[in-house]
Amino acid sequence: MSDVKKMKNLVEISKIVTSSDNFFEIKDLIINKMLNVVHPTKACVNLFYDKDYNYSHLVCSATLDYIPKLFPKDEEYGAKIDFNIYPEYIHEAVFQQKVVVIKDVLNDKRADGEQQMAIKEDYIGRAVFPFVINNETVGFMTCYLQKNESITQSDIDFITQVASLMSLSISTTNKNRDIQGLINKLRTSISNINKAARKLYSSKDIFYYLNKMASVIADTTNSKYAVINVYNTGDKGEILGQKISTAFPKDKMNQINSIMPQIIKSNQFSGLNNSIKMELPDGTIVENYLFYKFVIDSKSELVVVCAGSENYSADDENTISILSKQVRSSIQVYEYYQNEEKHKDIENDLSILKRQQGLIMNSNSDLEVFSDNQMYFYHETAKLVGGDFYNAIDLGEKIVFIVADVMGHGVVSNYIVAIIKGAFDILARYTSSPKEILRQMNDYLYNEFDKMGIYSTAIVGVFDKKRLKLTLANAGHYFPIIVYNDSTIVSDQEGERGIPIGIMQGSPYTDVSYELSNVKELCFFTDGILEMKNKEGVEFGLEGLNNFLIENIDSDKNETLENMKNCIEGFVYNQEKLDDILVVFIKDKEPK
């Protein structure tokens, strides 16, 4: 079946789950919806009551023929069966909480004792999907494979998500009526999750999806903060580095991430702490937090953290577990389809994107800015195209320029860069005030950025050629490094960094001016050059960039750019882990 049909059926199943308080009223409908779009045509559901694993209750067997006769209904919803009679692989799925697929029950030793039933029911294979709530298995679903049927990885991913939704329905059914408010919140959350998931599969924008999910998790658990991080992991499951990070609120990401080291060091997969009192770097006091960690695959791990609720309960722990599993499932499906699609039409995409990148970052746009100083840049993207951006416009007596860093990299960030360039080209000719350019750019782009869950840091400058004066306004970006005529270097400037573009509508910005008569070199940059690491994990940092500028102070343009390339290649141990790099130089055309 097509992935589109699976997605539509998943949405329909989600609607069924979120519109009902009673799992037993919707279980057969869910099974039928699921079987309409996967290769197996038979399935059943078994539940455990009150954590009693001695008996399994067959509560859904409408698609089966022989088994309901073998285990006739002896209670309200189905048959009570001694769990010891089930074959080994079903015990493995239940107690190890993992999906197990047996392709040939007639010849697999783990299915001993099941062969006669398989012949009677007319199936040759079986897949088991456990229902897990709050780290406890509450039941399982089995799908039966007949002679001409098979189960693909796409089917397994889809059924796993259905099983997760069924777990949610079972959890909702088991809740007491006193927590109806929580159930309503879960319904809303699942609805929002499905909207975000549809957006993810249609736009391929993982950042929008995770931003939305952080908001949903914070709201559902009554938390002030929520953070979702995906980490790269090594062969032994150790954390190697951060792959993706997002938070709610977005501007608190770095603050909330300060909690992460102690969570990672805990070596626990879940935790509830209502007895801490921790001060975040911005002075905010956090008195409790809740976290869940999940392995996504052999190379990555998901960590979800909530903080700032008055007091977390077991219900909150259960809720974040369910929502986090949805996040993990969506990431797994997303990455699977990303890998499937990344080679499609690649030659055409390369051609189009390269032309677009050439239009945005014109390498032949070197400008004379003041005295004999020339403005040029070094640019290297993490992928084919990136989110780092520089543009300068010569308006005669003045030069207006922008250096920006869009969150993330790749096609989405490159699209955002194109939007920023268009806005900058207009505003640079409309006003000569950097703060006004940033203010109007933010107001102009805010709605679109907010809908996409994107933001960008930026610094805008105006060179007055006659007065040898530079005026800057900053939207959450780094200030430039300044090298004076006496070789004094300033790289840790204090100044007002405004809010990045796309985070808050109506953000104010401030102009700051510099006299250039005694300046030998200026350097603007994005964080990629600072955050690149050597084999010991040490970052290049401001110190590394300062040293490069001093060592190359008397180099011309060609020498500087060539030395920059060699410096990066010589420092970084893994080119694949490079972020976008952009460094803009303003220095003598022919240094003495």
Coordinates of C-alpha atoms in Angstrom, one line a residue, residues 349-584:
D349 CA 18.3 19.4 -7.6
L350 CA 22.1 20.0 -7.5
S351 CA 21.9 22.1 -10.6
I352 CA 19.1 24.2 -9.4
L353 CA 20.4 24.7 -5.9
K354 CA 23.9 25.6 -7.1
R355 CA 22.5 28.3 -9.4
Q356 CA 20.4 29.6 -6.5
Q357 CA 23.3 29.7 -4.1
G358 CA 25.4 31.5 -6.8
L359 CA 22.7 34.2 -7.1
I360 CA 22.5 34.6 -3.3
M361 CA 26.2 34.5 -2.5
N362 CA 28.0 36.3 -5.4
S363 CA 31.7 35.7 -5.0
N364 CA 32.5 38.5 -7.5
S365 CA 30.9 41.2 -5.3
D366 CA 34.2 42.5 -3.7
L367 CA 33.7 46.1 -2.7
E368 CA 36.0 49.0 -1.7
V369 CA 34.6 50.1 1.6
F370 CA 37.0 52.7 3.1
S371 CA 40.5 53.9 2.3
D372 CA 42.2 51.0 0.5
N373 CA 40.1 48.4 2.3
Q374 CA 38.4 45.6 0.4
M375 CA 35.4 43.5 1.6
Y376 CA 35.4 39.8 0.7
F377 CA 34.3 36.5 2.3
Y378 CA 35.0 32.8 2.8
H379 CA 31.9 30.5 2.6
E380 CA 31.6 26.8 3.1
T381 CA 28.2 25.0 3.6
A382 CA 27.6 21.9 5.7
K383 CA 25.4 20.6 2.8
L384 CA 25.1 21.6 -0.8
V385 CA 23.5 24.9 0.3
G386 CA 23.4 26.5 3.7
G387 CA 21.8 29.1 6.0
D388 CA 24.8 31.4 6.4
F389 CA 24.4 34.6 4.4
Y390 CA 26.3 37.7 3.4
N391 CA 25.4 40.5 1.0
A392 CA 26.7 44.0 0.5
I393 CA 25.3 46.9 -1.6
D394 CA 27.4 49.9 -2.8
L395 CA 25.2 53.0 -2.7
G396 CA 27.9 55.5 -3.6
E397 CA 28.9 57.3 -0.5
K398 CA 27.8 54.4 1.7
I399 CA 27.9 50.6 1.7
V400 CA 25.1 48.7 3.4
F401 CA 25.8 45.0 4.2
I402 CA 24.3 42.1 6.2
V403 CA 25.7 38.9 7.8
A404 CA 23.1 36.4 8.9
D405 CA 22.8 32.9 10.2
V406 CA 19.5 31.0 9.7
M407 CA 18.7 28.2 12.1
G408 CA 19.7 24.9 10.6
H409 CA 21.1 24.3 7.1
G410 CA 20.1 22.8 3.8
V411 CA 17.2 23.6 1.4
V412 CA 14.8 25.0 4.0
S413 CA 17.4 27.5 5.5
N414 CA 18.5 28.4 1.9
Y415 CA 14.9 29.3 1.1
I416 CA 14.8 31.5 4.2
V417 CA 18.1 33.1 3.1
A418 CA 16.6 34.0 -0.3
I419 CA 13.7 35.7 1.6
I420 CA 16.1 37.7 3.8
K421 CA 18.1 38.7 0.7
G422 CA 15.0 40.0 -1.0
A423 CA 13.9 42.0 2.1
F424 CA 17.4 43.4 2.6
D425 CA 17.8 44.5 -1.1
I426 CA 14.6 46.6 -0.7
L427 CA 15.2 48.0 2.8
A428 CA 18.9 48.9 2.2
R429 CA 17.7 51.4 -0.4
Y430 CA 14.9 52.7 1.7
T431 CA 16.8 53.6 4.9
S432 CA 20.4 54.0 5.9
S433 CA 19.8 53.1 9.6
P434 CA 20.9 49.5 10.4
K435 CA 18.4 49.3 13.4
E436 CA 15.6 50.4 11.1
I437 CA 16.5 47.8 8.5
L438 CA 16.5 45.1 11.2
R439 CA 13.2 46.3 12.7
Q440 CA 11.4 46.4 9.4
M441 CA 12.9 43.1 8.2
N442 CA 11.7 41.4 11.5
D443 CA 8.2 42.9 11.2
Y444 CA 8.0 42.0 7.5
L445 CA 9.2 38.4 7.9
Y446 CA 7.9 37.5 11.4
N447 CA 4.6 35.8 10.4
E448 CA 6.2 33.6 7.8
F449 CA 9.1 32.7 10.1
D450 CA 6.8 32.0 13.0
K451 CA 4.6 29.6 11.0
M452 CA 7.7 27.7 9.8
G453 CA 9.3 27.6 13.3
I454 CA 12.4 29.4 11.9
Y455 CA 14.5 32.2 13.1
S456 CA 17.8 33.9 12.1
T457 CA 20.5 35.9 13.8
A458 CA 21.8 38.9 11.8
I459 CA 24.0 41.9 11.9
V460 CA 23.5 44.9 9.6
G461 CA 26.1 47.6 9.0
V462 CA 26.5 50.8 7.1
F463 CA 29.9 52.1 6.0
D464 CA 30.2 55.9 5.5
K465 CA 33.2 56.1 3.1
K466 CA 33.9 59.8 3.6
R467 CA 33.7 59.9 7.3
L468 CA 35.4 56.5 7.8
K469 CA 32.5 55.5 10.1
L470 CA 30.8 52.2 10.6
T471 CA 27.3 51.9 12.2
L472 CA 26.0 48.4 13.3
A473 CA 22.7 46.9 14.6
N474 CA 22.7 43.4 16.0
A475 CA 19.9 40.8 16.0
G476 CA 21.3 38.1 18.3
H477 CA 24.5 37.8 16.2
Y478 CA 28.2 38.0 17.1
F479 CA 29.9 41.4 17.1
P480 CA 32.9 41.7 14.7
I481 CA 36.5 41.2 15.6
I482 CA 38.4 44.5 15.3
V483 CA 42.2 44.6 14.7
Y484 CA 43.6 48.1 15.2
N485 CA 46.7 49.7 13.6
D486 CA 48.8 48.9 16.6
S487 CA 47.8 45.2 16.3
T488 CA 45.5 45.4 19.3
I489 CA 42.6 43.0 18.8
V490 CA 39.1 43.2 20.3
S491 CA 36.9 40.2 20.0
D492 CA 34.7 40.2 23.1
Q493 CA 32.9 43.4 22.6
E494 CA 30.1 44.3 24.8
G495 CA 27.0 45.6 23.1
E496 CA 23.3 45.2 22.9
R497 CA 22.3 42.0 21.0
G498 CA 18.7 42.3 19.9
I499 CA 16.4 39.4 19.6
P500 CA 16.9 37.2 16.4
I501 CA 14.6 37.8 13.4
G502 CA 11.4 35.8 13.6
I503 CA 11.1 35.2 17.3
M504 CA 9.1 38.3 18.5
Q505 CA 7.1 40.8 16.5
G506 CA 7.9 44.4 17.1
S507 CA 11.5 43.7 18.4
P508 CA 13.5 46.9 19.0
Y509 CA 17.1 47.2 17.8
T510 CA 20.0 49.7 18.6
D511 CA 22.6 51.4 16.5
V512 CA 26.3 51.4 17.6
S513 CA 29.0 53.4 15.8
Y514 CA 32.8 52.8 15.3
E515 CA 35.5 55.2 14.0
L516 CA 37.6 53.4 11.4
S517 CA 40.6 55.7 11.0
N518 CA 42.7 53.6 13.3
V519 CA 41.3 50.2 12.3
K520 CA 43.5 47.8 10.3
E521 CA 41.0 44.9 9.8
L522 CA 37.4 43.9 10.6
C523 CA 36.1 40.4 10.7
F524 CA 32.4 39.3 10.8
F525 CA 31.5 35.6 11.1
T526 CA 28.9 33.0 12.0
D527 CA 29.1 30.3 14.7
G528 CA 30.3 27.5 12.3
I529 CA 33.9 28.7 12.4
L530 CA 33.9 28.9 16.2
E531 CA 32.2 25.5 16.9
M532 CA 34.3 23.3 14.6
K533 CA 36.2 20.7 16.6
N534 CA 39.5 18.8 16.4
K535 CA 39.9 15.1 17.2
E536 CA 40.2 15.9 20.9
G537 CA 36.8 17.6 20.8
V538 CA 38.3 21.1 21.4
E539 CA 36.5 23.9 19.6
F540 CA 38.3 26.4 17.3
G541 CA 36.7 29.2 19.2
L542 CA 37.3 33.0 19.2
E543 CA 40.9 32.4 20.2
G544 CA 41.6 30.3 17.1
L545 CA 40.0 33.0 14.9
N546 CA 41.9 35.8 16.6
N547 CA 45.2 33.9 16.0
F548 CA 44.3 33.3 12.4
L549 CA 43.6 37.1 11.8
I550 CA 46.9 38.1 13.5
E551 CA 48.9 35.5 11.5
N552 CA 47.4 36.6 8.2
I553 CA 47.2 40.4 8.9
D554 CA 49.7 41.1 6.0
S555 CA 48.2 38.5 3.6
D556 CA 46.2 39.7 0.5
K557 CA 42.8 38.4 -0.4
N558 CA 43.9 35.2 -2.3
E559 CA 46.4 34.3 0.4
T560 CA 43.8 34.9 3.2
L561 CA 41.1 32.8 1.6
E562 CA 43.5 29.9 0.7
N563 CA 45.0 30.0 4.3
M564 CA 41.4 30.0 5.7
K565 CA 40.6 26.8 3.7
N566 CA 43.8 25.1 4.8
C567 CA 43.3 26.1 8.4
I568 CA 39.8 24.5 8.5
E569 CA 40.9 21.3 6.8
G570 CA 43.9 21.0 9.1
F571 CA 41.9 21.6 12.3
V572 CA 38.7 19.6 11.7
Y573 CA 38.9 15.8 12.1
N574 CA 35.6 15.0 10.5
Q575 CA 34.4 17.2 7.6
E576 CA 30.9 15.6 7.7
K577 CA 30.4 17.3 11.1
L578 CA 31.1 20.8 9.9
D579 CA 28.4 23.4 10.3
D580 CA 28.0 26.2 7.7
I581 CA 31.0 28.5 7.8
L582 CA 31.0 32.2 6.8
V583 CA 33.8 34.6 7.5
V584 CA 33.7 38.2 6.1

